Structures are given as structure tokens and as C-alpha cells.
Short mmCIF file of C-alpha atoms in Angstrom, two decimals:
data_model
loop_
_atom_site.label_atom_id
_atom_site.label_comp_id
_atom_site.label_asym_id
_atom_site.label_seq_id
_atom_site.Cartn_x
_atom_site.Cartn_y
_atom_site.Cartn_z
CA UNK O 18 100.80 92.22 115.44
CA UNK O 19 102.87 95.21 114.43
CA UNK O 20 104.60 95.07 111.08
CA UNK O 21 108.33 95.67 111.50
CA UNK O 22 109.79 98.19 109.05
CA UNK O 23 113.08 97.67 107.34
CA UNK O 24 115.16 100.07 105.29
CA UNK O 25 116.75 98.91 102.05
CA UNK O 26 120.55 99.06 101.96
CA UNK O 27 120.58 102.11 99.67
CA UNK O 28 118.20 104.04 101.89
CA UNK O 29 120.19 103.15 104.98
CA UNK O 30 123.43 104.23 103.36
CA UNK O 31 121.89 107.57 102.51
CA UNK O 32 120.65 107.88 106.09
CA UNK O 33 124.17 107.29 107.37
CA UNK O 34 125.52 109.97 105.05
CA UNK O 35 122.86 112.41 106.18
CA UNK O 36 122.81 111.49 109.87
CA UNK O 37 122.62 115.09 111.18
CA UNK O 38 119.20 115.34 109.53
CA UNK O 39 118.06 111.84 110.51
CA UNK O 40 116.95 111.84 114.14
CA UNK O 41 115.26 108.44 114.29
CA UNK O 42 117.68 105.42 114.23
CA UNK O 43 120.85 104.67 116.29
CA UNK O 44 124.50 105.19 115.72
CA UNK O 45 127.60 103.17 115.01
CA UNK O 46 130.52 103.63 117.24
CA UNK O 47 133.62 101.64 116.32
CA UNK O 48 134.09 98.61 118.54
CA UNK O 49 135.39 100.70 121.40
CA UNK O 50 132.93 100.06 124.20
CA UNK O 51 134.81 97.12 125.68
CA UNK O 52 132.54 96.05 128.52
CA UNK O 53 129.32 96.78 126.70
CA UNK O 54 130.37 95.07 123.51
CA UNK O 55 131.76 92.04 125.33
CA UNK O 56 128.37 91.68 127.00
CA UNK O 57 126.62 91.97 123.66
CA UNK O 58 128.88 89.41 122.04
CA UNK O 59 128.42 87.04 124.94
CA UNK O 60 124.67 87.32 124.51
CA UNK O 61 124.75 86.83 120.76
CA UNK O 62 123.35 83.46 119.73
CA UNK O 63 126.36 82.43 117.65
CA UNK O 64 128.70 83.02 120.57
CA UNK O 65 126.59 81.62 123.36
CA UNK O 66 124.65 78.96 121.50
CA UNK O 67 121.92 79.14 124.11
CA UNK O 68 118.85 79.90 122.07
CA UNK O 69 119.00 78.59 118.56
CA UNK O 70 115.32 77.82 117.95
CA UNK O 71 114.34 74.27 118.84
CA UNK O 72 111.10 72.49 119.53
CA UNK O 73 107.91 71.98 117.50
CA UNK O 74 107.81 75.36 115.82
CA UNK O 75 111.43 75.12 114.80
CA UNK O 76 111.19 71.58 113.48
CA UNK O 77 108.07 72.44 111.49
CA UNK O 78 109.83 75.45 110.05
CA UNK O 79 112.90 73.40 109.16
CA UNK O 80 111.29 70.14 108.00
CA UNK O 81 107.54 70.54 107.59
CA UNK O 82 107.50 73.02 104.70
CA UNK O 83 109.64 72.51 101.61
CA UNK O 84 110.85 76.10 101.44
CA UNK O 85 112.78 77.37 98.43
CA UNK O 86 115.43 79.80 99.66
CA UNK O 87 117.62 80.31 96.63
CA UNK O 88 116.69 81.43 93.13
CA UNK O 89 113.30 83.16 93.23
CA UNK O 90 113.05 83.26 89.44
CA UNK O 91 113.57 79.50 89.36
CA UNK O 92 110.74 79.15 91.88
CA UNK O 93 108.41 81.08 89.57
CA UNK O 94 109.47 78.84 86.67
CA UNK O 95 108.63 75.79 88.79
CA UNK O 96 105.27 77.27 89.78
CA UNK O 97 104.36 77.85 86.14
CA UNK O 98 105.52 74.37 85.12
CA UNK O 99 103.61 72.68 87.95
CA UNK O 100 100.54 74.94 87.59
CA UNK O 101 100.80 75.88 91.26
CA UNK O 102 100.43 79.24 93.01
CA UNK O 103 103.58 80.66 94.59
CA UNK O 104 103.61 81.69 98.25
CA UNK O 105 106.29 84.24 99.13
CA UNK O 106 107.28 84.90 102.74
CA UNK O 107 109.53 87.87 103.51
CA UNK O 108 110.85 88.10 107.05
CA UNK O 109 113.80 88.49 109.40
CA UNK O 110 115.23 86.30 112.15
CA UNK O 111 114.91 89.03 114.80
CA UNK O 112 111.42 90.29 113.85
CA UNK O 113 108.81 89.52 116.57
CA UNK O 114 105.79 89.32 114.21
CA UNK O 115 107.80 86.99 111.94
CA UNK O 116 108.52 84.75 114.90
CA UNK O 117 104.83 84.84 115.80
CA UNK O 118 103.97 83.62 112.30
CA UNK O 119 106.49 80.79 112.70
CA UNK O 120 105.10 79.85 116.11
CA UNK O 121 101.40 80.02 115.24
CA UNK O 122 101.06 79.42 111.49
CA UNK O 123 104.01 77.66 109.89
CA UNK O 124 103.88 74.88 112.49
CA UNK O 125 100.19 74.13 111.86
CA UNK O 126 99.56 70.80 110.19
CA UNK O 127 96.88 72.28 107.93
CA UNK O 128 99.32 74.95 106.69
CA UNK O 129 102.05 72.36 106.15
CA UNK O 130 99.63 70.18 104.18
CA UNK O 131 98.37 73.17 102.19
CA UNK O 132 101.98 74.04 101.30
CA UNK O 133 102.12 70.90 99.16
CA UNK O 134 99.79 72.68 96.73
CA UNK O 135 101.84 75.84 96.27
CA UNK O 136 105.50 76.68 95.78
CA UNK O 137 106.72 78.12 99.13
CA UNK O 138 109.48 80.73 98.87
CA UNK O 139 111.30 81.97 101.99
CA UNK O 140 113.23 85.24 101.75
CA UNK O 141 115.26 86.35 104.75
CA UNK O 142 116.02 90.06 104.73
CA UNK O 143 119.72 89.33 105.26
CA UNK O 144 120.07 86.80 102.45
CA UNK O 145 121.93 87.66 99.22
CA UNK O 146 119.93 89.96 96.91
CA UNK O 147 117.14 90.14 99.51
CA UNK O 148 116.95 93.92 99.40
CA UNK O 149 116.71 93.91 95.59
CA UNK O 150 113.92 91.37 95.85
CA UNK O 151 112.19 93.59 98.39
CA UNK O 152 112.19 96.43 95.88
CA UNK O 153 111.03 94.09 93.12
CA UNK O 154 108.02 92.91 95.10
CA UNK O 155 107.33 96.28 96.78
CA UNK O 156 107.97 95.01 100.29
CA UNK O 157 109.00 97.33 103.13
CA UNK O 158 107.87 95.59 106.30
CA UNK O 159 108.37 92.24 108.00
CA UNK O 160 106.55 89.96 107.73
CA UNK O 161 105.00 90.26 104.28
CA UNK O 162 103.31 87.24 102.72
CA UNK O 163 102.11 87.29 99.13
CA UNK O 164 100.28 84.68 97.05
CA UNK O 165 100.95 84.73 93.29
CA UNK O 166 99.27 82.98 90.37
CA UNK O 167 101.37 80.34 88.56
CA UNK O 168 102.13 82.94 85.88
CA UNK O 169 103.44 85.43 88.45
CA UNK O 170 100.52 87.82 88.99
CA UNK O 171 99.93 88.90 92.57
CA UNK O 172 96.71 87.40 93.96
CA UNK O 173 96.66 88.73 97.52
CA UNK O 174 98.81 90.00 100.38
CA UNK O 175 97.97 87.82 103.33
CA UNK O 176 97.10 89.22 106.78
CA UNK O 177 99.84 88.27 109.23
CA UNK O 178 97.94 90.07 111.99
CA UNK O 179 94.87 87.84 111.66
CA UNK O 180 94.02 84.79 113.73
CA UNK O 181 95.61 81.63 112.23
CA UNK O 182 92.18 80.17 111.42
CA UNK O 183 91.21 83.38 109.63
CA UNK O 184 94.54 83.36 107.82
CA UNK O 185 93.98 79.83 106.57
CA UNK O 186 90.54 80.81 105.28
CA UNK O 187 92.01 83.72 103.31
CA UNK O 188 94.83 81.54 101.97
CA UNK O 189 92.33 78.91 100.84
CA UNK O 190 90.10 81.53 99.21
CA UNK O 191 93.08 82.97 97.38
CA UNK O 192 94.18 79.58 96.10
CA UNK O 193 90.69 78.52 95.09
CA UNK O 194 89.74 81.77 93.41
CA UNK O 195 93.16 82.57 91.94
CA UNK O 196 91.85 85.98 90.91
CA UNK O 197 94.09 88.95 91.70
CA UNK O 198 92.57 91.05 94.48
CA UNK O 199 93.20 94.09 92.29
CA UNK O 200 90.53 92.82 89.89
CA UNK O 201 88.20 92.06 92.79
CA UNK O 202 88.63 95.58 94.15
CA UNK O 203 87.90 97.13 90.76
CA UNK O 204 84.71 95.09 90.47
CA UNK O 205 83.61 95.99 94.01
CA UNK O 206 84.02 99.69 93.33
CA UNK O 207 82.29 99.64 89.95
CA UNK O 208 78.61 100.28 89.51
CA UNK O 209 77.45 96.85 88.43
CA UNK O 210 80.52 94.69 88.92
CA UNK O 211 80.01 94.35 92.66
CA UNK O 212 76.89 92.23 92.12
CA UNK O 213 79.01 89.55 90.45
CA UNK O 214 81.26 89.17 93.51
CA UNK O 215 80.93 86.16 95.77
CA UNK O 216 80.94 86.22 99.56
CA UNK O 217 84.53 84.97 99.42
CA UNK O 218 85.48 87.90 97.18
CA UNK O 219 84.18 90.35 99.76
CA UNK O 220 85.93 88.51 102.60
CA UNK O 221 89.16 88.59 100.61
CA UNK O 222 88.92 92.39 100.50
CA UNK O 223 88.10 92.57 104.21
CA UNK O 224 91.08 90.40 105.18
CA UNK O 225 93.53 91.76 102.65
CA UNK O 226 96.76 92.97 104.30
CA UNK O 227 96.24 96.67 103.70
CA UNK O 228 99.12 97.54 106.03
CA UNK O 229 101.62 95.79 103.72
CA UNK O 230 99.94 96.86 100.46
CA UNK O 231 102.66 99.42 99.64
CA UNK O 232 100.21 101.21 97.32
CA UNK O 233 99.89 98.17 95.07
CA UNK O 234 96.11 98.56 94.91
CA UNK O 235 95.51 102.21 95.74
CA UNK O 236 97.50 105.23 96.96
CA UNK O 237 97.96 105.30 100.73
CA UNK O 238 95.86 108.45 101.10
CA UNK O 239 92.90 106.65 99.51
CA UNK O 240 92.91 103.57 101.75
CA UNK O 241 90.49 104.88 104.39
CA UNK O 242 87.86 106.29 101.98
CA UNK O 243 88.13 103.19 99.78
CA UNK O 244 87.57 100.84 102.72
CA UNK O 245 84.61 102.97 103.79
CA UNK O 246 83.13 102.68 100.28
CA UNK O 247 83.62 98.94 100.36
CA UNK O 248 81.89 98.67 103.73
CA UNK O 249 78.92 100.60 102.39
CA UNK O 250 78.80 98.58 99.15
CA UNK O 251 79.07 95.21 100.87
CA UNK O 252 75.84 93.18 100.37
CA UNK O 253 73.34 93.28 103.21
CA UNK O 254 73.63 89.52 103.77
CA UNK O 255 77.33 89.86 104.60
CA UNK O 256 77.15 92.03 107.69
CA UNK O 257 80.21 90.53 109.40
CA UNK O 258 82.36 91.36 106.38
CA UNK O 259 80.95 94.89 106.27
CA UNK O 260 81.80 95.33 109.96
CA UNK O 261 85.42 94.33 109.37
CA UNK O 262 85.72 96.66 106.39
CA UNK O 263 84.35 99.56 108.42
CA UNK O 264 86.70 98.85 111.34
CA UNK O 265 89.62 98.75 108.91
CA UNK O 266 88.42 102.04 107.42
CA UNK O 267 88.29 103.67 110.85
CA UNK O 268 91.77 102.37 111.70
CA UNK O 269 93.17 103.71 108.44
CA UNK O 270 91.52 107.10 108.94
CA UNK O 271 92.64 107.38 112.56
CA UNK O 272 96.27 106.59 111.71
CA UNK O 273 96.55 108.62 108.51
CA UNK O 274 99.34 111.19 108.38
CA UNK O 275 96.84 114.05 108.31
CA UNK O 276 94.37 112.46 110.77
CA UNK O 277 92.34 114.90 112.84
CA UNK O 278 89.86 113.90 115.50
CA UNK O 279 86.34 114.22 114.15
CA UNK O 280 83.59 113.30 116.63
CA UNK O 281 81.22 110.98 114.80
CA UNK O 282 78.08 109.92 116.65
CA UNK O 283 77.08 107.43 113.96
CA UNK O 284 80.46 105.69 113.93
CA UNK O 285 80.50 105.65 117.73
CA UNK O 286 77.08 104.00 117.83
CA UNK O 287 78.21 101.31 115.39
CA UNK O 288 81.36 100.72 117.43
CA UNK O 289 79.28 100.29 120.57
CA UNK O 290 77.16 97.69 118.77
CA UNK O 291 80.26 95.76 117.72
CA UNK O 292 81.82 95.93 121.18
CA UNK O 293 78.63 94.55 122.71
CA UNK O 294 78.85 91.45 120.51
CA UNK O 295 81.51 89.00 121.81
CA UNK O 296 81.55 87.09 118.52
CA UNK O 297 82.30 90.22 116.46
CA UNK O 298 84.90 91.34 119.00
CA UNK O 299 86.68 87.98 118.70
CA UNK O 300 86.46 88.06 114.90
CA UNK O 301 88.03 91.53 114.79
CA UNK O 302 90.35 91.35 117.79
CA UNK O 303 93.36 92.45 115.72
CA UNK O 304 91.87 95.83 114.81
CA UNK O 305 90.11 96.37 118.14
CA UNK O 306 93.33 95.83 120.10
CA UNK O 307 95.98 97.34 117.83
CA UNK O 308 94.04 100.57 117.15
CA UNK O 309 91.87 100.97 120.26
CA UNK O 310 93.26 104.29 121.45
CA UNK O 311 93.61 105.73 117.95
CA UNK O 312 90.04 104.95 116.88
CA UNK O 313 88.42 105.94 120.18
CA UNK O 314 90.29 109.24 120.13
CA UNK O 315 89.36 109.81 116.50
CA UNK O 316 85.57 109.41 116.73
CA UNK O 317 84.86 111.04 120.12
CA UNK O 318 85.64 114.37 121.74
CA UNK O 319 87.98 114.53 124.76
CA UNK O 320 86.28 113.96 128.12
CA UNK O 321 82.84 113.83 126.50
CA UNK O 322 80.02 111.57 127.72
CA UNK O 323 80.22 109.77 124.36
CA UNK O 324 83.88 109.00 124.91
CA UNK O 325 83.25 107.79 128.45
CA UNK O 326 80.59 105.35 127.21
CA UNK O 327 82.79 104.13 124.37
CA UNK O 328 85.82 103.63 126.63
CA UNK O 329 83.78 101.70 129.18
CA UNK O 330 82.36 99.39 126.52
CA UNK O 331 85.72 98.96 124.80
CA UNK O 332 87.51 98.18 128.07
CA UNK O 333 84.91 95.55 128.92
CA UNK O 334 85.45 93.94 125.51
CA UNK O 335 89.22 94.01 126.03
CA UNK O 336 88.82 92.37 129.44
CA UNK O 337 87.16 89.44 127.66
CA UNK O 338 89.99 89.22 125.14
CA UNK O 339 92.66 89.29 127.85
CA UNK O 340 90.93 86.32 129.48
CA UNK O 341 90.32 84.47 126.20
CA UNK O 342 92.66 81.48 126.17
CA UNK O 343 91.79 80.75 122.53
CA UNK O 344 93.84 83.82 121.62
CA UNK O 345 97.59 83.49 121.35
CA UNK O 346 99.60 84.88 124.28
CA UNK O 347 101.10 87.86 122.43
CA UNK O 348 97.66 88.89 121.18
CA UNK O 349 96.29 88.87 124.73
CA UNK O 350 99.20 91.10 125.75
CA UNK O 351 98.31 93.52 122.95
CA UNK O 352 94.80 93.63 124.45
CA UNK O 353 96.38 94.62 127.77
CA UNK O 354 98.32 97.40 126.02
CA UNK O 355 95.06 98.54 124.44
CA UNK O 356 93.50 98.88 127.89
CA UNK O 357 96.42 101.09 128.88
CA UNK O 358 95.98 103.20 125.74
CA UNK O 359 92.31 103.75 126.52
CA UNK O 360 93.05 104.61 130.15
CA UNK O 361 95.58 107.23 129.03
CA UNK O 362 93.39 108.77 126.35
CA UNK O 363 92.02 111.53 128.59
CA UNK O 364 94.69 111.29 131.30
CA UNK O 365 97.95 111.12 129.41
CA UNK O 366 100.26 112.06 132.28
CA UNK O 367 98.28 110.69 135.21
CA UNK O 368 99.44 107.51 136.96
CA UNK O 369 97.57 104.42 135.85
CA UNK O 370 95.03 103.04 138.33
CA UNK O 371 96.64 100.45 140.60
CA UNK O 372 94.30 97.64 139.44
CA UNK O 373 95.34 98.22 135.82
CA UNK O 374 99.03 98.23 136.75
CA UNK O 375 98.49 94.93 138.54
CA UNK O 376 96.66 93.55 135.50
CA UNK O 377 99.62 94.45 133.28
CA UNK O 378 102.14 92.89 135.66
CA UNK O 379 100.06 89.72 136.06
CA UNK O 380 99.59 89.30 132.30
CA UNK O 381 103.31 89.77 131.66
CA UNK O 382 104.33 87.35 134.41
CA UNK O 383 101.93 84.71 133.11
CA UNK O 384 103.16 85.11 129.53
CA UNK O 385 106.80 84.91 130.58
CA UNK O 386 106.15 81.86 132.73
CA UNK O 387 104.10 79.93 130.17
CA UNK O 388 106.06 80.61 126.96
CA UNK O 389 109.02 78.35 126.28
CA UNK O 390 109.33 78.08 122.49
CA UNK O 391 112.09 80.44 121.22
CA UNK O 392 110.06 81.66 118.24
CA UNK O 393 107.08 82.36 120.46
CA UNK O 394 109.18 84.13 123.10
CA UNK O 395 110.60 86.60 120.58
CA UNK O 396 107.07 87.84 119.92
CA UNK O 397 105.66 87.40 123.42
CA UNK O 398 108.46 89.18 125.29
CA UNK O 399 108.34 92.02 122.78
CA UNK O 400 104.61 92.46 123.42
CA UNK O 401 105.13 92.10 127.18
CA UNK O 402 107.85 94.75 127.28
CA UNK O 403 105.70 97.11 125.25
CA UNK O 404 102.81 96.68 127.68
CA UNK O 405 105.08 97.43 130.64
CA UNK O 406 106.60 100.51 129.00
CA UNK O 407 103.21 101.90 128.00
CA UNK O 408 102.04 101.36 131.57
CA UNK O 409 105.04 103.34 132.83
CA UNK O 410 106.54 100.28 134.53
CA UNK O 411 110.05 100.92 133.27
CA UNK O 412 111.89 98.99 135.98
CA UNK O 413 109.77 95.92 135.26
CA UNK O 414 110.45 96.26 131.53
CA UNK O 415 114.17 96.63 132.16
CA UNK O 416 114.27 93.47 134.28
CA UNK O 417 112.25 91.47 131.77
CA UNK O 418 114.37 92.52 128.79
CA UNK O 419 117.72 91.92 130.50
CA UNK O 420 116.65 88.43 131.49
CA UNK O 421 115.63 87.72 127.89
CA UNK O 422 119.09 88.50 126.52
CA UNK O 423 120.23 85.11 127.80
CA UNK O 424 117.34 83.25 126.15
CA UNK O 425 116.65 85.03 122.87
CA UNK O 426 118.04 83.78 119.57
CA UNK O 427 118.31 87.47 118.54
CA UNK O 428 119.21 89.38 121.73
CA UNK O 429 120.32 92.45 119.79
CA UNK O 430 116.65 93.19 119.09
CA UNK O 431 115.88 93.49 122.80
CA UNK O 432 119.00 95.61 123.37
CA UNK O 433 117.31 98.30 121.29
CA UNK O 434 114.28 98.05 123.59
CA UNK O 435 116.59 98.45 126.59
CA UNK O 436 118.06 101.55 124.96
CA UNK O 437 114.57 102.99 124.53
CA UNK O 438 113.73 102.27 128.18
CA UNK O 439 116.91 104.04 129.28
CA UNK O 440 116.08 106.99 127.04
CA UNK O 441 112.61 107.26 128.58
CA UNK O 442 114.28 107.50 131.99
CA UNK O 443 116.52 110.29 130.74
CA UNK O 444 119.60 108.07 130.98
CA UNK O 445 121.39 109.12 127.79
CA UNK O 446 124.64 107.32 128.58
CA UNK O 447 122.81 104.10 129.37
CA UNK O 448 120.78 104.38 126.17
CA UNK O 449 123.88 104.87 124.05
CA UNK O 450 125.61 101.90 125.69
CA UNK O 451 122.67 99.66 124.79
CA UNK O 452 122.57 101.01 121.24
CA UNK O 453 126.30 100.25 120.97
CA UNK O 454 125.76 96.73 122.27
CA UNK O 455 122.89 96.13 119.88
CA UNK O 456 124.98 97.20 116.90
CA UNK O 457 127.93 95.08 117.99
CA UNK O 458 125.76 91.99 118.39
CA UNK O 459 123.59 92.44 115.27
CA UNK O 460 123.98 89.73 112.65
CA UNK O 461 123.42 89.82 108.91
CA UNK O 462 124.39 92.56 106.42
CA UNK O 463 121.03 94.34 106.14
CA UNK O 464 120.38 94.03 109.87
CA UNK O 465 123.80 95.45 110.74
CA UNK O 466 123.25 98.43 108.46
CA UNK O 467 119.81 99.04 109.99
CA UNK O 468 121.11 98.68 113.55
CA UNK O 469 124.11 100.84 112.71
CA UNK O 470 121.88 103.56 111.33
CA UNK O 471 119.81 103.47 114.49
CA UNK O 472 122.96 103.81 116.58
CA UNK O 473 124.24 106.74 114.50
CA UNK O 474 120.95 108.58 114.83
CA UNK O 475 120.93 107.99 118.58
CA UNK O 476 124.43 109.48 118.83
CA UNK O 477 123.29 112.53 116.89
CA UNK O 478 120.22 112.90 119.10
CA UNK O 479 121.72 112.12 122.51
CA UNK O 480 125.40 113.08 122.27
CA UNK O 481 125.89 115.50 119.34
CA UNK O 482 128.93 117.14 120.96
CA UNK O 483 130.67 113.93 121.99
CA UNK O 484 133.51 113.80 119.45
CA UNK O 485 135.06 110.77 121.16
CA UNK O 486 132.18 108.62 120.01
#
């Protein structure tokens, strides 16, 4: 699962004012693209009414959990009065990982039952004061889920990327222990304090959502070395936890802003041992799929025998994950994308082997065919399109995304993907048309500002001399 960034209203306004220097998002054109915008409006859920979420995930979301969606301060008052932890969910209607959480976690009976023992707060990024609340709680990506003590101290940021069973374990540990993870981290890093930590304390650190931490515990530049220290300090009788901490450390190091490949024979050997163990691979599928290419490229030298061995072992492990029906569909698609990333590591511009292309197409077709729930489809089709694009199958991605516009409850999200596909083809006009459609169809104040900023930046990048736009 990839955390979806959002930009607060103030930041987006500044980006609009400084668009010549902001090459990343798209651009707002006044509603003057008649055909394109009519298509976008026709596809918008409010206009078409074809894909408002229904079914088990939707009913659980609407009725199973007694969400508080109004006054957050009042929710904290209630939590204190009732001596209950407070669970805060921050998300967006269009966000694929948020929809995955709704389809795989919020509809689980054990989560619904557990929610009776905390105060559940639901913040949509487009709701009134949502952006101010984001700043208050140091949130910058969707979804973010935080558990607080009854008196308002942050206990833990929960791992949306983890398997639902793993997530429930972390949630239970957080509620039972009710000790802020910041205190647990300090004890783990101290000389003698680590010996007082329980196995659950160490697992809490291993499953903490470091990617949504927002420097609450430690500065971003210290995440990788800190996780490495934790892995080394982890008690010898908790090897599985130590493995997860080390994998998280490698992922953080490989994706750091100043990351430089550093062949590491010891790390490679430990990775090979993990990849040879199906149980450990399943336990850590999120890291091993999301960061496969980054980590493999970080610890081995290009075209070296060590890299060849690592890629072969990693690909075999990914093959097992792709075939693992206990994994959710979108996660299996991420495993397919990881296979593509590994195949391209030493052959960036070479065509993918035909068997791998077929594997990508087959996985996407199966996912499309078997996924009906609207929440699930928002995440699954996003992962499927990404796999096709990474495999260079742009026509397939285009067809898939266009078909989804009629089914999605937030088609404007996929219009951005269509713009990116057109841009990859070198079709600037087509890309700008899709960016225009996405902005016209976007719903919600924060979303419209974010989509508008993306459109403006695309105009600056792709048509800087086009005064008519």
C-alpha cells in the first residue's frame, strides 16, 4: 500500500501562486474544454450515480462502526470521560489505500467489535477544518490512523500497509499497553531500559507506521539508523521481530533522499535467508513487495553475481506471493509490480520478457474480473494500472482506466492516471485534456485545490507558451 500525499490548503495556494517554479502537479483551466469536461462531469459519481459505494464494505463503514465525524475536541472529551482510547482515521474518498482499508479492515467483524472499546473518529480530508486538523495531528498522507490515550497522548500510528490480521494485533497491543510508542522507543534505545520491554513492545516498534510518522518520534534522516539499532538490540528470542525491523531499516535507507547504493554482502546474505523462508516472506510481504527494487539495488552492485542470486531468490518469493490467495488482490498486484521492478533493475530500457508481460496481463485481468466491491476496486484498479504502466503496457493501462471511469465512485482519480499514461506516450495534448477533465470532475474543497494545482503544474510543464489555456 502506498500512502497518498495531500497538500494542505495553504501550501496548495502557495503552489498555485508560484506555479512557474512548481513542476509537479496539474493545472486549472477555466471550464472551457467543452467535450472533455462534459465527459468528466458525466463520469462524476454525483452526476451519474453509478458507483456510490454499496455492498458489505460500504454497509460496515456506514453502520458497523459508530464513527464521530464532527467535533474532534468533543470526541476527546468523551474519550476521557469514558476512559477509552481514541482511534483517529484520516482519509479521502478518492484515495486507493483508504479504500483498501475500508474494504479489508473496517468491514471486519473483529474490528467492528473492537471499535466498541475506543472512540472512533473519522476525518475526511475535504470536511470542514480538516486541513487544520491535519496540521494539528501532523498528518500529511492518506490514510493515517492514530491511537490516542484517553487523555489525548499519542500511543501509536497504525500500519495501514500491514496485513489485516497483523493490524489487529498491533491495535490490540496498543489498546492493552496504552503506553506511547515514544516512551517505548526511548527505552529500547537506552542502555538498560530495553531489558524491561516485553515482546509486544518490540513488535509495536516493528509494526509502527514509520512512513506516516511525520518526525513525531525521530527526524526523518534518523529513521534508517534508528531502525537498524533496534534490529540489533532486539532480544535473541524475538528473531521474527528483528527481521522486520531490519527490513524496515533497509527500506528506509534505500529510499532516503541521499541514498547511494552500497553493496553489502552481510545484508544480502540475511535477505537471502529471509527470502528462502516462506513464513517470513508472508509476514513481511508489505516491505518485500513495496521496496523490492529499491532494496535490491541498494545492497548489491549492478550486474554482479550477488545481485543475480538475490534477484532470482526474490523473484521466486514474489511468485509465491502472487499465487497466495490469502493475500488481498491489490497486494498480489503489488507483488507483480515488484517482479517488474526487479526485472528492470539491470535492464531499465529493455523490453520485459514475454512470460512476465503475460503474467502482468493475467494478474490484472483476474483482479478486474473478480473484484466487484466499489471500495475494493478503487484500490485494486489503481494497483493494476500501476503494474501495467511499469511493465510498459500503456495501451492495456489506458483501456483499463477508461473502463473504470464508468464504475468508480471517484473517477477523477483515474483521470489523473490517464493523463500520466498519455504523458508517457508523449501525447501532451491528450495529457492536458485528461488533467482538465480530472479537475472539472474533482469533488470537495481540498481535493479540488489539489487537483487544480496538479493541472496548473501540468500546463506549465507541457504547454508553457499556450496563452489560450
